[in-house]
Coordinates of C-alpha atoms and ligand atoms in Angstrom, one line a residue:
Chain A
X818 CA 0.0 0.0 0.0
X819 CA 2.8 2.3 0.9
X820 CA 4.6 1.5 -2.3
X821 CA 1.4 2.2 -4.2
X822 CA 1.0 5.6 -2.7
X823 CA 4.6 6.5 -3.1
X824 CA 4.4 5.4 -6.7
X825 CA 1.4 7.4 -7.5
X826 CA 2.8 10.5 -5.8
X827 CA 6.0 10.2 -7.7
X828 CA 4.0 9.8 -10.9
X829 CA 1.9 12.9 -10.2
X830 CA 5.0 15.0 -9.5
X831 CA 6.8 13.7 -12.6
X832 CA 3.7 14.4 -14.7
X833 CA 3.6 17.9 -13.4
X834 CA 7.3 18.5 -14.0
X835 CA 7.0 16.9 -17.5
X836 CA 4.0 19.0 -18.4
X837 CA 5.7 22.2 -17.3
X838 CA 8.8 21.2 -19.3
X839 CA 6.8 20.4 -22.4
X840 CA 5.0 23.7 -22.1
X841 CA 8.3 25.5 -21.8
X842 CA 9.9 23.7 -24.8
X843 CA 6.8 24.2 -27.0
X844 CA 6.7 27.9 -26.0
X845 CA 10.1 28.4 -27.5
X846 CA 8.8 27.1 -30.8
X847 CA 6.0 29.6 -31.0
X848 CA 6.3 32.0 -34.0
X849 CA 7.1 35.5 -33.0
X850 CA 4.1 37.7 -32.8
X851 CA 4.4 39.2 -36.2
X852 CA 3.4 42.8 -36.3
X853 CA 5.6 43.8 -39.2
X854 CA 3.8 45.0 -42.2
X855 CA 5.3 45.0 -45.6
X856 CA 5.2 47.7 -48.2
X857 CA 2.7 45.9 -50.3
X858 CA 0.4 45.5 -47.4
X859 CA 0.5 49.2 -46.7
X860 CA -0.2 50.1 -50.3
X861 CA -3.1 47.7 -50.5
X862 CA -4.5 48.9 -47.1
X863 CA -4.3 52.5 -48.4
X864 CA -6.2 51.6 -51.5
X865 CA -8.9 49.6 -49.6
X866 CA -9.6 52.5 -47.3
X867 CA -11.8 54.0 -50.0
X868 CA -13.1 50.9 -51.8
X869 CA -13.4 47.2 -51.4
X870 CA -11.2 46.5 -54.3
X871 CA -7.5 47.4 -54.6
X872 CA -5.9 47.1 -58.0
X873 CA -2.1 47.3 -58.1
X874 CA -1.0 49.8 -60.7
X875 CA 1.0 47.1 -62.5
X876 CA -2.2 45.2 -63.4
X877 CA -4.4 48.2 -64.1
X878 CA -6.6 47.4 -67.0
X879 CA -6.6 43.7 -66.2
X880 CA -10.3 44.1 -65.2
X881 CA -12.6 46.6 -66.9
X882 CA -14.0 49.4 -64.8
X883 CA -17.4 47.8 -65.1
X884 CA -16.1 44.5 -63.7
X885 CA -14.3 46.3 -60.9
X886 CA -17.5 48.1 -60.0
X887 CA -19.5 44.9 -59.8
X888 CA -16.9 43.2 -57.6
X889 CA -16.7 46.3 -55.4
X890 CA -20.5 46.4 -55.0
X891 CA -20.8 42.7 -54.2
X892 CA -17.8 42.8 -51.8
X893 CA -19.3 45.9 -50.0
X894 CA -22.8 44.4 -49.5
X895 CA -21.6 40.9 -48.6
X896 CA -21.8 39.8 -44.9
X897 CA -19.1 39.3 -43.8
X898 CA -17.5 42.0 -45.9
X899 CA -15.0 41.1 -48.6
X900 CA -11.9 43.0 -49.4
X901 CA -10.2 42.2 -52.7
X902 CA -6.6 42.8 -53.7
X903 CA -5.7 42.4 -57.3
X904 CA -2.0 42.1 -58.0
X905 CA 0.6 39.6 -59.2
X906 CA 1.5 37.1 -56.5
X907 CA 5.0 37.6 -55.3
X908 CA 7.4 35.6 -53.1
X909 CA 9.9 38.5 -53.3
X910 CA 7.9 41.0 -51.3
X911 CA 9.0 40.2 -47.8
X912 CA 6.2 37.9 -46.7
X913 CA 5.6 34.2 -46.9
X914 CA 2.4 32.8 -48.4
X915 CA -0.2 35.2 -49.6
X916 CA -2.3 34.6 -46.5
X917 CA 0.4 36.4 -44.5
X918 CA 0.1 39.6 -46.5
X919 CA -3.7 39.4 -46.5
X920 CA -3.6 39.2 -42.7
X921 CA -1.2 42.2 -42.6
X922 CA -3.7 44.2 -44.8
X923 CA -6.6 43.2 -42.5
X924 CA -4.6 44.2 -39.4
X925 CA -3.7 47.6 -41.0
X926 CA -7.3 48.2 -42.2
X927 CA -8.7 47.0 -38.9
X928 CA -12.0 45.9 -40.6
X929 CA -13.1 42.4 -40.0
X930 CA -13.9 40.4 -43.1
X931 CA -12.7 38.1 -45.8
X932 CA -9.5 39.3 -47.5
X933 CA -9.1 37.9 -51.0
X934 CA -6.1 37.9 -53.3
X935 CA -6.7 37.9 -57.0
X936 CA -3.5 37.2 -59.1
X937 CA -3.9 36.9 -62.8
X938 CA -2.8 33.4 -63.7
X939 CA -2.8 32.2 -60.1
X940 CA -5.5 30.7 -57.9
X941 CA -7.7 32.9 -55.7
X942 CA -6.7 32.9 -52.1
X943 CA -8.6 34.2 -49.1
X944 CA -8.2 34.5 -45.3
X945 CA -10.6 35.5 -42.6
X946 CA -9.4 38.4 -40.5
X947 CA -11.1 39.4 -37.3
X948 CA -13.9 36.9 -37.7
X949 CA -14.4 33.4 -36.4
X950 CA -16.9 31.8 -38.7
X951 CA -18.1 28.8 -40.7
X952 CA -15.4 27.3 -42.9
X953 CA -15.0 29.2 -46.2
X954 CA -12.5 28.6 -48.9
X955 CA -12.3 30.7 -52.1
X956 CA -9.6 28.5 -53.5
X957 CA -10.1 27.5 -57.1
X958 CA -7.3 26.2 -59.3
X959 CA -6.4 28.7 -62.0
X960 CA -8.0 28.2 -65.5
X961 CA -5.8 27.4 -68.4
X962 CA -6.8 30.5 -70.2
X963 CA -7.1 33.4 -67.8
X964 CA -9.8 35.9 -68.6
X965 CA -11.1 38.8 -66.6
X966 CA -14.7 37.9 -67.3
X967 CA -14.3 34.3 -66.1
X968 CA -12.4 35.5 -63.0
X969 CA -15.1 38.1 -62.3
X970 CA -17.9 35.5 -62.5
X971 CA -15.9 33.1 -60.3
X972 CA -15.2 35.9 -57.8
X973 CA -18.8 37.0 -57.7
X974 CA -20.0 33.4 -57.1
X975 CA -17.6 33.1 -54.3
X976 CA -18.6 36.4 -52.7
X977 CA -22.3 35.3 -53.0
X978 CA -21.3 32.0 -51.3
X979 CA -19.6 34.0 -48.5
X980 CA -22.6 36.2 -48.0
X981 CA -24.8 35.1 -45.1
X982 CA -22.2 32.8 -43.7
X983 CA -22.4 32.5 -39.9
X984 CA -19.6 34.1 -38.0
X985 CA -18.7 36.0 -34.9
X986 CA -16.4 38.9 -34.5
X987 CA -13.0 38.1 -33.0
X988 CA -10.0 36.2 -34.1
X989 CA -10.4 32.4 -34.7
X990 CA -8.2 30.9 -32.0
X991 CA -9.0 27.3 -32.8
X992 CA -6.4 25.3 -34.6
X993 CA -7.2 24.1 -38.1
X994 CA -4.3 21.8 -38.0
X995 CA -5.4 19.9 -34.9
X996 CA -9.1 20.3 -35.6
X997 CA -10.2 22.9 -33.0
X998 CA -10.3 22.5 -29.3
X999 CA -11.8 19.0 -29.3
X1000 CA -9.2 17.8 -31.8
X1001 CA -6.4 19.3 -29.7
X1002 CA -7.5 17.6 -26.5
X1003 CA -8.1 14.4 -28.4
X1004 CA -4.7 14.4 -30.1
X1005 CA -3.0 15.1 -26.7
X1006 CA -4.9 12.3 -25.0
X1007 CA -4.3 9.9 -27.8
X1008 CA -0.6 10.6 -28.2
X1009 CA -0.2 10.6 -24.4
X1010 CA -2.0 7.3 -23.9
X1011 CA -0.2 5.4 -26.6
X1012 CA 3.2 6.9 -25.7
X1013 CA 2.7 6.5 -22.0
X1014 CA 1.4 2.9 -22.4
X1015 CA 4.4 2.0 -24.5
X1016 CA 7.0 3.6 -22.2
X1017 CA 5.3 2.3 -19.1
X1018 CA 5.2 -1.3 -20.5
X1019 CA 8.8 -1.1 -21.6
X1020 CA 9.9 0.3 -18.2
X1021 CA 8.0 -2.4 -16.3
X1022 CA 9.5 -5.2 -18.5
X1023 CA 12.9 -3.6 -17.9
X1024 CA 12.3 -3.6 -14.2
X1025 CA 11.3 -7.3 -14.2
X1026 CA 14.4 -8.2 -16.2
X1027 CA 16.6 -6.1 -13.8
X1028 CA 15.1 -7.8 -10.8
X1029 CA 15.7 -11.2 -12.2
X1030 CA 19.3 -10.4 -13.0
X1031 CA 19.9 -8.9 -9.6
X1032 CA 18.4 -12.0 -8.0
X1033 CA 20.9 -14.0 -10.0
X1034 CA 18.4 -16.3 -11.7
Chain B
X1236 CA 28.7 80.2 -73.7
X1237 CA 25.9 81.6 -71.5
X1238 CA 23.4 79.4 -73.4
X1239 CA 25.4 76.3 -72.6
X1240 CA 25.6 77.1 -68.9
X1241 CA 21.9 77.8 -69.0
X1242 CA 21.2 74.5 -70.7
X1243 CA 23.4 72.6 -68.2
X1244 CA 21.7 74.4 -65.4
X1245 CA 18.3 73.6 -66.8
X1246 CA 19.3 69.9 -67.1
X1247 CA 20.4 69.8 -63.6
X1248 CA 17.3 71.3 -62.3
X1249 CA 15.2 68.9 -64.4
X1250 CA 17.1 65.9 -63.0
X1251 CA 16.8 67.0 -59.4
X1252 CA 13.1 67.5 -59.9
X1253 CA 12.7 64.1 -61.4
X1254 CA 14.6 62.5 -58.5
X1255 CA 12.5 64.4 -55.9
X1256 CA 9.4 63.3 -57.7
X1257 CA 10.6 59.7 -57.6
X1258 CA 11.1 60.0 -53.8
X1259 CA 7.8 61.7 -53.1
X1260 CA 5.8 59.5 -55.4
X1261 CA 6.5 56.4 -53.2
X1262 CA 7.0 53.2 -55.0
X1263 CA 8.3 53.2 -58.6
X1264 CA 5.7 52.4 -61.2
X1265 CA 6.9 51.5 -64.6
X1266 CA 4.7 49.8 -67.1
X1267 CA 6.8 49.9 -70.2
X1268 CA 10.5 49.5 -71.2
X1269 CA 10.5 53.2 -72.2
X1270 CA 9.4 54.3 -68.8
X1271 CA 12.0 52.0 -67.3
X1272 CA 14.7 53.7 -69.4
X1273 CA 13.5 57.1 -68.3
X1274 CA 13.7 56.0 -64.7
X1275 CA 17.1 54.5 -65.0
X1276 CA 18.5 57.7 -66.5
X1277 CA 17.8 59.4 -63.2
X1278 CA 18.6 56.6 -61.0
X1279 CA 20.4 53.4 -62.0
X1280 CA 18.7 51.3 -59.3
X1281 CA 15.0 50.4 -59.8
X1282 CA 13.2 48.2 -57.3
X1283 CA 9.4 47.7 -57.3
X1284 CA 7.4 46.8 -54.2
X1285 CA 6.6 43.3 -55.5
X1286 CA 10.4 42.6 -55.6
X1287 CA 11.5 44.7 -52.7
X1288 CA 11.3 42.2 -49.8
X1289 CA 8.9 44.4 -47.9
X1290 CA 10.5 47.7 -48.4
X1291 CA 11.5 48.8 -51.9
X1292 CA 13.1 52.1 -50.7
X1293 CA 15.4 50.2 -48.3
X1294 CA 16.2 47.7 -51.1
X1295 CA 17.0 50.6 -53.3
X1296 CA 19.4 52.0 -50.7
X1297 CA 21.1 48.7 -50.1
X1298 CA 21.7 48.2 -53.8
X1299 CA 22.9 51.8 -54.3
X1300 CA 25.4 51.2 -51.5
X1301 CA 26.5 47.9 -52.9
X1302 CA 27.2 49.4 -56.3
X1303 CA 28.9 52.5 -55.0
X1304 CA 32.5 53.1 -56.2
X1305 CA 32.0 51.2 -59.4
X1306 CA 33.9 52.4 -62.5
X1307 CA 31.3 51.2 -64.9
X1308 CA 27.7 52.2 -64.3
X1309 CA 25.8 49.5 -62.5
X1310 CA 22.1 49.2 -63.4
X1311 CA 19.9 47.0 -61.3
X1312 CA 16.2 46.3 -62.2
X1313 CA 14.0 44.3 -59.8
X1314 CA 10.6 44.8 -61.2
X1315 CA 7.5 43.3 -62.7
X1316 CA 7.8 42.4 -66.3
X1317 CA 6.5 45.1 -68.7
X1318 CA 3.5 43.7 -70.5
X1319 CA 5.0 44.2 -73.9
X1320 CA 7.6 41.4 -73.1
X1321 CA 5.0 38.9 -71.9
X1322 CA 5.4 36.5 -74.9
X1323 CA 9.1 36.8 -75.3
X1324 CA 11.8 34.3 -74.2
X1325 CA 14.3 35.3 -71.6
X1326 CA 12.8 38.8 -70.9
X1327 CA 15.6 39.7 -68.6
X1328 CA 18.2 39.5 -71.3
X1329 CA 16.0 41.2 -73.8
X1330 CA 15.5 44.1 -71.6
X1331 CA 19.2 44.3 -70.7
X1332 CA 20.0 44.6 -74.3
X1333 CA 17.4 47.3 -74.9
X1334 CA 18.6 49.2 -71.8
X1335 CA 22.2 49.1 -73.0
X1336 CA 21.2 50.4 -76.4
X1337 CA 19.7 53.5 -74.7
X1338 CA 21.9 53.9 -71.6
X1339 CA 25.3 52.8 -72.9
X1340 CA 28.0 50.5 -71.5
X1341 CA 27.7 49.2 -68.0
X1342 CA 26.8 46.3 -65.9
X1343 CA 23.1 45.4 -66.1
X1344 CA 21.4 43.1 -63.6
X1345 CA 17.7 42.5 -64.4
X1346 CA 15.3 40.2 -62.6
X1347 CA 11.5 40.3 -63.3
X1348 CA 9.0 38.8 -60.9
X1349 CA 8.7 35.1 -61.5
X1350 CA 11.5 35.1 -64.0
X1351 CA 15.2 34.2 -63.7
X1352 CA 17.8 36.9 -63.5
X1353 CA 20.2 38.1 -66.1
X1354 CA 23.5 39.9 -65.7
X1355 CA 25.2 41.5 -68.7
X1356 CA 28.4 43.5 -69.0
X1357 CA 29.2 45.8 -71.8
X1358 CA 32.3 47.9 -72.5
X1359 CA 34.5 46.2 -69.9
X1360 CA 37.6 44.0 -69.9
X1361 CA 37.2 40.3 -69.2
X1362 CA 37.8 40.6 -65.5
X1363 CA 34.1 41.0 -64.8
X1364 CA 33.3 37.6 -63.5
X1365 CA 30.3 36.8 -61.3
X1366 CA 31.0 33.2 -60.7
X1367 CA 32.5 33.9 -57.2
X1368 CA 29.5 36.0 -56.4
X1369 CA 27.1 33.1 -57.2
X1370 CA 29.2 30.6 -55.3
X1371 CA 29.1 32.9 -52.3
X1372 CA 25.4 33.2 -52.7
X1373 CA 24.9 29.4 -52.9
X1374 CA 27.0 29.0 -49.8
X1375 CA 25.0 31.5 -48.0
X1376 CA 21.8 29.7 -49.0
X1377 CA 23.2 26.4 -47.6
X1378 CA 23.7 28.1 -44.3
X1379 CA 20.5 30.0 -44.5
X1380 CA 17.6 29.9 -42.0
X1381 CA 14.6 27.5 -42.2
X1382 CA 14.2 24.2 -44.0
X1383 CA 14.8 25.2 -47.6
X1384 CA 16.5 28.6 -47.5
X1385 CA 16.3 30.5 -50.8
X1386 CA 18.1 33.7 -51.4
X1387 CA 15.9 36.6 -52.4
X1388 CA 16.3 38.4 -55.7
X1389 CA 17.4 41.4 -53.7
X1390 CA 20.2 39.4 -51.9
X1391 CA 21.4 38.1 -55.3
X1392 CA 21.3 41.6 -56.8
X1393 CA 23.2 43.0 -53.9
X1394 CA 26.0 40.4 -54.2
X1395 CA 26.2 41.0 -57.9
X1396 CA 26.2 44.7 -57.6
X1397 CA 29.0 44.5 -55.0
X1398 CA 31.0 42.2 -57.2
X1399 CA 30.4 44.6 -60.2
X1400 CA 31.7 47.6 -58.1
X1401 CA 35.0 45.9 -57.4
X1402 CA 35.9 43.8 -60.5
X1403 CA 38.8 41.4 -60.2
X1404 CA 38.8 41.5 -56.5
X1405 CA 37.6 38.8 -54.2
X1406 CA 34.2 39.3 -52.7
X1407 CA 34.7 39.7 -49.0
X1408 CA 32.9 37.0 -47.0
X1409 CA 32.0 39.6 -44.3
X1410 CA 29.9 41.5 -46.9
X1411 CA 28.0 38.3 -47.9
X1412 CA 27.6 37.4 -44.2
X1413 CA 26.3 40.8 -43.5
X1414 CA 23.7 40.6 -46.3
X1415 CA 22.7 37.1 -45.2
X1416 CA 21.9 38.3 -41.7
X1417 CA 19.4 40.9 -43.0
X1418 CA 15.7 40.2 -42.9
X1419 CA 15.4 40.6 -46.6
X1420 CA 18.1 38.1 -47.5
X1421 CA 15.9 35.0 -47.7
X1422 CA 12.4 34.2 -49.0
X1423 CA 10.2 33.8 -45.9
X1424 CA 8.9 30.3 -45.5
X1425 CA 5.3 29.6 -44.7
X1426 CA 4.8 30.3 -41.1
X1427 CA 2.8 28.1 -38.7
X1428 CA -0.2 30.1 -37.6
X1429 CA -0.2 31.3 -34.0
X1430 CA -3.4 29.3 -33.3
X1431 CA -1.7 26.1 -34.6
X1432 CA 1.4 26.7 -32.6
X1433 CA -0.5 27.3 -29.4
X1434 CA -2.6 24.2 -30.0
X1435 CA 0.6 22.3 -30.6
X1436 CA 1.8 23.5 -27.3
X1437 CA -1.3 22.2 -25.6
X1438 CA -1.0 18.9 -27.4
X1439 CA 2.6 18.5 -26.3
X1440 CA 1.8 19.4 -22.7
X1441 CA -1.3 17.2 -22.5
X1442 CA 0.4 14.3 -24.2
X1443 CA 3.4 14.5 -21.8
X1444 CA 1.2 14.8 -18.7
X1445 CA -1.1 11.9 -19.7
X1446 CA 1.8 9.9 -21.0
X1447 CA 3.8 10.2 -17.7
X1448 CA 0.7 9.5 -15.7
X1449 CA -0.1 6.3 -17.6
X1450 CA 3.5 5.1 -17.7
X1451 CA 3.8 5.8 -13.9
X1452 CA 0.6 4.1 -13.1
X1453 CA 1.6 1.0 -15.2
X1454 CA 5.0 0.8 -13.5
X1455 CA 3.6 1.5 -10.0
X1456 CA 0.8 -1.1 -10.3
X1457 CA 3.2 -3.6 -11.9
X1458 CA 5.8 -3.2 -9.2
X1459 CA 3.3 -3.3 -6.3
X1460 CA 1.6 -6.4 -7.7
X1461 CA 4.9 -8.1 -8.4
X1462 CA 6.1 -7.5 -4.8
X1463 CA 5.0 -10.8 -3.1
X1464 CA 6.6 -13.0 -5.8
X1465 CA 4.6 -15.8 -4.4
X1466 CA 1.9 -18.1 -5.7
X1467 CA -1.3 -18.7 -3.8
X1468 CA 0.2 -21.6 -1.9
X1469 CA 2.6 -19.1 -0.3
X1470 CA 5.6 -20.8 -2.0
X1471 CA 8.1 -18.4 -3.5
X1472 CA 7.2 -18.3 -7.2
X1473 CA 10.8 -18.1 -8.2
X1474 CA 13.5 -18.9 -5.7
X1475 CA 16.6 -17.1 -6.1
X1476 CA 19.9 -19.0 -5.7
X1477 CA 21.2 -16.9 -2.9
X1478 CA 20.1 -14.5 -0.2
X1479 CA 22.3 -11.5 0.5
X1480 CA 23.4 -10.0 3.8
X1481 CA 21.1 -7.0 4.4
X1482 CA 22.6 -3.6 4.5
X1483 CA 23.4 -2.1 7.9
X1484 CA 23.7 -5.6 9.3
X1485 CA 26.4 -4.4 11.7
X1486 CA 24.0 -1.8 13.1
X1487 CA 21.3 -4.3 13.6
X1488 CA 23.8 -6.6 15.4
X1489 CA 25.0 -3.7 17.5
X1490 CA 21.5 -2.9 18.7
X1491 CA 20.7 -6.5 19.4
X1492 CA 24.0 -6.9 21.3
X1493 CA 23.4 -3.8 23.3
X1494 CA 20.0 -5.0 24.5
X1495 CA 21.3 -8.4 25.3
X1496 CA 24.1 -6.9 27.3
X1497 CA 21.7 -4.7 29.2
X1498 CA 19.6 -7.7 30.2
X1499 CA 22.7 -9.6 31.0
X1500 CA 24.1 -6.9 33.3
X1501 CA 20.7 -6.6 35.0
X1502 CA 21.0 -10.2 36.2
X1503 CA 21.7 -10.7 39.9
X1504 CA 25.3 -11.4 40.6
X1505 CA 24.7 -15.0 41.9
X1506 CA 23.2 -16.0 38.6
X1507 CA 26.1 -14.8 36.5
X1508 CA 28.1 -17.9 37.5
X1509 CA 25.3 -20.3 36.5
X1510 CA 25.9 -22.1 33.2
X1511 CA 23.5 -20.0 31.1
X1512 CA 25.0 -16.9 32.6
X1513 CA 28.5 -17.9 31.6
X1514 CA 27.4 -18.9 28.2
X1515 CA 25.7 -15.5 27.8
X1516 CA 28.9 -13.8 28.8
X1517 CA 31.0 -15.7 26.3
X1518 CA 28.4 -15.1 23.5
X1519 CA 28.6 -11.4 24.2
X1520 CA 32.3 -11.5 24.3
X1521 CA 32.5 -13.4 21.0
X1522 CA 29.9 -11.0 19.4
X1523 CA 32.0 -8.0 20.4
X1524 CA 35.1 -9.5 18.7
X1525 CA 33.4 -10.0 15.3
X1526 CA 31.1 -7.0 15.4
X1527 CA 33.4 -4.4 13.9
X1528 CA 35.5 -6.4 11.5
X1529 CA 33.7 -4.9 8.5
X1530 CA 33.0 -8.4 7.2
X1531 CA 29.4 -9.1 6.2
X1532 CA 29.4 -12.6 7.5
X1533 CA 31.0 -11.5 10.8
X1534 CA 28.2 -8.9 11.2
X1535 CA 25.6 -11.7 10.8
X1536 CA 27.7 -13.7 13.3
X1537 CA 27.6 -10.9 15.9
X1538 CA 23.8 -10.7 15.4
X1539 CA 23.3 -14.4 15.9
X1540 CA 25.6 -14.4 19.0
X1541 CA 23.5 -11.6 20.4
X1542 CA 20.4 -13.7 19.9
X1543 CA 22.2 -16.6 21.6
X1544 CA 23.2 -14.4 24.5
X1545 CA 19.7 -13.1 24.8
X1546 CA 18.3 -16.6 25.0
X1547 CA 20.9 -17.7 27.6
X1548 CA 19.8 -14.7 29.7
X1549 CA 16.2 -16.1 29.4
X1550 CA 17.5 -19.5 30.4
X1551 CA 18.8 -18.3 33.7
X1552 CA 15.3 -18.0 34.9
X1553 CA 13.7 -20.6 32.6
X1554 CA 16.2 -23.4 32.1
X1555 CA 13.6 -25.5 30.3
X1556 CA 13.9 -23.3 27.2
X1557 CA 16.2 -24.6 24.4
X1558 CA 19.4 -22.8 23.5
X1559 CA 19.1 -20.7 20.4
X1560 CA 19.8 -22.4 17.1
X1561 CA 19.4 -20.5 13.9
X1562 CA 18.2 -21.7 10.5
X1563 CA 21.1 -23.4 8.8
X1564 CA 20.1 -22.1 5.4
X1565 CA 20.2 -18.5 6.5
X1566 CA 20.5 -17.6 10.2
X1567 CA 18.6 -14.4 9.6
X1568 CA 15.5 -16.5 9.0
X1569 CA 15.4 -16.9 12.7
X1570 CA 15.2 -19.9 15.1
X1571 CA 15.1 -23.4 13.7
X1572 CA 12.0 -25.4 14.3
X1573 CA 12.5 -28.1 11.8
X1574 CA 15.3 -30.3 10.4
X1575 CA 15.9 -31.0 6.8
X1576 CA 18.4 -33.1 4.8
X1577 CA 20.3 -30.5 3.1
X1578 CA 21.0 -31.5 -0.5
X1579 CA 24.3 -33.4 -1.0
X1580 CA 25.0 -34.1 2.6
X1581 CA 24.2 -36.9 5.1
X1582 CA 23.3 -34.7 8.0
X1583 CA 19.9 -33.4 9.0
X1584 CA 20.4 -29.7 9.6
X1585 CA 18.1 -27.5 11.7
X1586 CA 16.1 -25.0 9.6
X1587 CA 13.3 -22.5 10.1
X1588 CA 9.8 -23.6 9.4
X1589 CA 9.7 -21.9 6.0
X1590 CA 12.9 -23.7 4.9
X1591 CA 11.3 -26.9 6.4
X1592 CA 8.5 -26.7 3.9
X1593 CA 10.7 -25.8 1.1
X1594 CA 14.4 -25.1 1.3
X1595 CA 15.3 -21.5 0.7
X1596 CA 18.5 -20.0 -0.6
X1597 CA 21.7 -20.0 1.4
X1598 CA 22.9 -16.8 2.8
X1599 CA 25.6 -15.8 0.3
X1600 CA 28.4 -13.4 -0.3
X1601 CA 29.7 -11.9 -3.4
X1602 CA 32.6 -13.7 -5.0
X1603 CA 34.2 -12.3 -8.1
X1604 CA 32.4 -9.9 -10.3
X1605 CA 29.1 -11.6 -10.8
X1606 CA 29.3 -14.7 -8.7
X1607 CA 27.8 -15.6 -5.4
X1608 CA 29.0 -18.1 -2.8
X1609 CA 26.9 -19.6 -0.1
X1610 CA 28.4 -18.9 3.3
X1611 CA 28.8 -22.6 4.0
X1612 CA 31.4 -22.7 1.2
X1613 CA 33.5 -20.0 2.6
X1614 CA 36.6 -20.6 4.7
X1615 CA 35.2 -19.2 7.9
X1616 CA 34.1 -20.3 11.3
X1617 CA 30.6 -19.6 10.2
X1618 CA 30.8 -22.2 7.5
X1619 CA 31.9 -24.9 9.9
X1620 CA 29.4 -24.1 12.6
X1621 CA 26.4 -23.1 10.5
X1622 CA 26.2 -20.0 12.7
X1623 CA 25.5 -22.4 15.6
X1624 CA 23.0 -24.4 13.7
X1625 CA 25.4 -27.4 13.6
X1626 CA 27.2 -26.9 17.0
X1627 CA 26.2 -26.0 20.5
X1628 CA 29.2 -24.0 21.3
X1629 CA 29.4 -21.3 18.7
X1630 CA 30.7 -18.7 21.1
X1631 CA 33.6 -20.9 22.1
X1632 CA 34.5 -21.7 18.5
X1633 CA 34.4 -18.1 17.5
X1634 CA 36.6 -17.1 20.4
X1635 CA 39.0 -19.9 19.6
X1636 CA 39.0 -18.9 15.9
X1637 CA 39.6 -15.3 16.5
X1638 CA 42.2 -16.0 19.2
X1639 CA 44.2 -18.2 16.8
X1640 CA 43.9 -15.7 14.0
X1641 CA 45.2 -12.9 16.1
Ligands
ZN2171 ZN1 15.4 -20.8 6.8

């Protein structure tokens, strides 16, 4: 009985220490809270302060004024709101994937909604900023022949799909990778159970073998 | 003469105005090769936001600095491709040629968004060689941050511009290292989202806590359950071949001996001369001789002698009690209540009741690195006497043994 209690207390203490150590180690792997904004994000945010569509000067004329007006109108009336950035995708502009720069724009603009990147020849990309809502993906693989009319239709369809989507204001803190809070707890419990079961069994077998050796059998 | 001065002055003013306009206007916007040429006349370095690694003005300054001191003009274009070139092959080279036609000899480094770079040199001796620059760049990439570090177009242009500014000289490693340490040197990799990283932290912590708990419970329960090592019949499930002398045996013996001596000294003087009293005195004497030798078996001997002395003290008042005889197998088992034919011998040895049911393992001492020897096989007084199990005068034999040895 005494051994049982001692064993359980040691186990509890080890679990506490181990948990604290794991937390500490994992904390060092957290990405730095990025508050840098890149030049492109600032330019786009400036453009979006007056409209819901920003067209980079280098791709001016890609869409007709009439197309831009329709997209602007739809983006403005959509709920949650949509903000569209039209420019060539770049990996040479100081940010990682396009979702990074879209988040930067959203942070600068400080208006919750869906931020969409339109790059002629590339797939549409979007990210929710400041809203925590139903899953929505605007991704659509790029067409062989890019045309502004096809792209406009697609974009308007997607904006219509977004309109009326359920959401709450506030940043989505759940992890897509682990599948939300339930997924996170489930993954932790599962990994812990398997790992602990395995390690415990191996340790116990090791102890039995050690005991036999020590007993000289 | 005055007209020329006026013209030069007008040109200077014009150029300054253009430069000022470029600075005020924010990022450079050029849609055609002609616009590009106009820009490069004012300023040989052209960087657009989409190629500027987050700050095209900073990129411009870095490149201007890198190209400073060059004998030949160094032109750098990091921009989006003008639409007129969209269908052409190798647009970088095409544009470099067009620029050279308008701007004259020099080093031209052109990279358009999504295209590969081109470096061309016109009007210079052969010593312009950018191989070292590219080797340095590849080395920097190999030592870069992240999983697949890729140098940015800006990093490449800076290294090339620096090499162009000092032709024929070795590119200083410190310069490359300095560039490599800047935030704009490498293409950022996709970052894990904060939510994912925080969730991962929870998963790691939860998994560790649960894992340690489960492992600990398995080990604890296993060890606790394994403790008896006996089957239902109470027979040792697995008998070991030897039993060791417990630690602190000498201390146990010392305590036993002290209490025996107290009881002995409390006896009335007349009884000290009786037979049990004398035996007790000799047992105490013998115990004292072997107590502090540092030998494990001697410590056991002292303990047994203390038990013998204790029993003799009892026998002063109650002579009907038998003298103390320990278990032959291991005197620490206690008093013998049984006899058993010990394997390989012809004598019946007294043993404890447990050994009477099933013979246990002999008290043993270490012999060699991994070996164990039963005490009966050692060359000691304890082996001959079985710690008094085989003889009635253990104290006398011990005193004789130790007397001789001294
Ligand atoms: Zn015994």
